[in-house]
Amino acid sequence: LNTEKGFVPETIRVKKGSNYRVHIVNVNQKEKNISFVLDAFSEHHNTVYGQERTFNLNPKVDGIFSYQCPETAVQGRVIVISDGPSDRKPASK
C-alpha cells in the first residue's frame, strides 16, 4: 500500500530464486496519481488512487534493493536472501 505516511509494509523479505506476485495499491488521498519505482527489477508503475497494479518478481541475487515514490519521496526496500544455510558467525560468544 502506498499511504500518506509511506509504504506499508516498508520492508519486504523474499527468497532468491522464488517467484512472487506483488500487488501495489495507492490509498493516498492527498496524492491520487503517483508512481511506484523498483529500478533494480525494472519495475515502474503508475498508481491511480484506489486501483491495483500487479507484477511478478523473481529475484536472482541476494541484496537490499530500494523502491520509491518519486512524487512523495517515500521509500521502502526489498531484502532478497538465499534459501540455503547461512555461513554467518555469531556476533559474540
Short mmCIF file of C-alpha atoms in Angstrom, two decimals:
data_model
loop_
_atom_site.label_atom_id
_atom_site.label_comp_id
_atom_site.label_asym_id
_atom_site.label_seq_id
_atom_site.Cartn_x
_atom_site.Cartn_y
_atom_site.Cartn_z
CA LEU A 1 0.00 0.00 0.00
CA ASN A 2 1.18 3.49 -0.79
CA THR A 3 -0.26 5.64 2.01
CA GLU A 4 0.05 9.28 3.11
CA LYS A 5 2.66 8.14 5.66
CA GLY A 6 4.65 5.90 3.30
CA PHE A 7 4.64 2.33 2.07
CA VAL A 8 3.03 -0.49 4.08
CA PRO A 9 4.93 -2.68 4.54
CA GLU A 10 8.08 -0.61 4.34
CA THR A 11 10.28 -3.72 4.07
CA ILE A 12 9.55 -6.85 2.02
CA ARG A 13 11.65 -10.00 2.55
CA VAL A 14 11.84 -12.58 -0.25
CA LYS A 15 13.94 -15.62 -1.16
CA LYS A 16 16.29 -15.69 -4.13
CA GLY A 17 15.04 -17.90 -6.97
CA SER A 18 11.38 -17.86 -5.87
CA ASN A 19 8.52 -16.27 -7.79
CA TYR A 20 6.32 -13.62 -6.19
CA ARG A 21 3.25 -11.73 -7.31
CA VAL A 22 3.35 -8.16 -5.98
CA HIS A 23 0.21 -6.02 -5.64
CA ILE A 24 0.53 -2.24 -5.33
CA VAL A 25 -2.45 -0.09 -4.29
CA ASN A 26 -2.43 3.69 -3.89
CA VAL A 27 -4.56 4.64 -0.86
CA ASN A 28 -3.02 8.11 -0.50
CA GLN A 29 -5.98 10.52 -0.56
CA LYS A 30 -3.72 13.58 -0.97
CA GLU A 31 -1.76 12.21 -3.97
CA LYS A 32 -4.18 10.40 -6.26
CA ASN A 33 -1.85 9.76 -9.21
CA ILE A 34 1.66 8.70 -8.17
CA SER A 35 4.40 6.25 -9.16
CA PHE A 36 5.95 3.07 -7.78
CA VAL A 37 9.58 2.58 -8.89
CA LEU A 38 11.72 -0.51 -8.23
CA ASP A 39 14.67 0.19 -10.53
CA ALA A 40 16.72 -2.92 -9.63
CA PHE A 41 13.98 -5.11 -11.14
CA SER A 42 12.94 -2.70 -13.93
CA GLU A 43 9.50 -2.21 -12.39
CA HIS A 44 7.92 1.23 -12.91
CA HIS A 45 4.18 1.64 -12.35
CA ASN A 46 1.70 4.49 -12.30
CA THR A 47 -0.64 4.06 -9.33
CA VAL A 48 -4.01 5.79 -9.51
CA TYR A 49 -5.93 6.18 -6.25
CA GLY A 50 -7.87 3.03 -5.35
CA GLN A 51 -6.61 0.95 -8.29
CA GLU A 52 -4.38 -2.11 -8.05
CA ARG A 53 -1.20 -2.72 -10.07
CA THR A 54 0.26 -6.23 -10.12
CA PHE A 55 3.62 -7.54 -11.31
CA ASN A 56 5.78 -10.64 -10.90
CA LEU A 57 9.07 -10.56 -9.03
CA ASN A 58 11.71 -13.28 -9.48
CA PRO A 59 14.84 -12.20 -7.57
CA LYS A 60 18.06 -13.80 -8.82
CA VAL A 61 20.65 -12.22 -6.49
CA ASP A 62 20.88 -11.53 -2.77
CA GLY A 63 20.82 -7.93 -1.67
CA ILE A 64 18.85 -4.97 -0.42
CA PHE A 65 17.01 -3.00 -3.10
CA SER A 66 15.03 0.19 -2.64
CA TYR A 67 11.68 1.11 -4.09
CA GLN A 68 10.25 4.59 -4.01
CA CYS A 69 7.54 7.02 -4.96
CA PRO A 70 9.30 9.99 -6.61
CA GLU A 71 6.32 12.32 -6.18
CA THR A 72 6.11 11.93 -2.38
CA ALA A 73 9.75 10.94 -1.67
CA VAL A 74 8.74 7.86 0.37
CA GLN A 75 10.89 4.74 0.17
CA GLY A 76 10.82 1.09 1.06
CA ARG A 77 13.11 -1.85 0.49
CA VAL A 78 13.14 -5.40 -0.79
CA ILE A 79 15.53 -7.74 1.02
CA VAL A 80 16.50 -10.81 -1.02
CA ILE A 81 18.06 -13.73 0.86
CA SER A 82 19.30 -17.18 -0.19
CA ASP A 83 17.28 -20.19 0.85
CA GLY A 84 20.36 -22.22 1.85
CA PRO A 85 22.19 -22.48 5.17
CA SER A 86 23.87 -19.35 6.44
CA ASP A 87 27.65 -19.02 6.87
CA ARG A 88 27.23 -16.17 9.36
CA LYS A 89 29.08 -16.44 12.62
CA PRO A 90 27.58 -15.27 15.92
CA ALA A 91 28.29 -11.62 16.77
CA SER A 92 29.62 -12.67 20.19
CA LYS A 93 30.24 -15.81 22.18
#
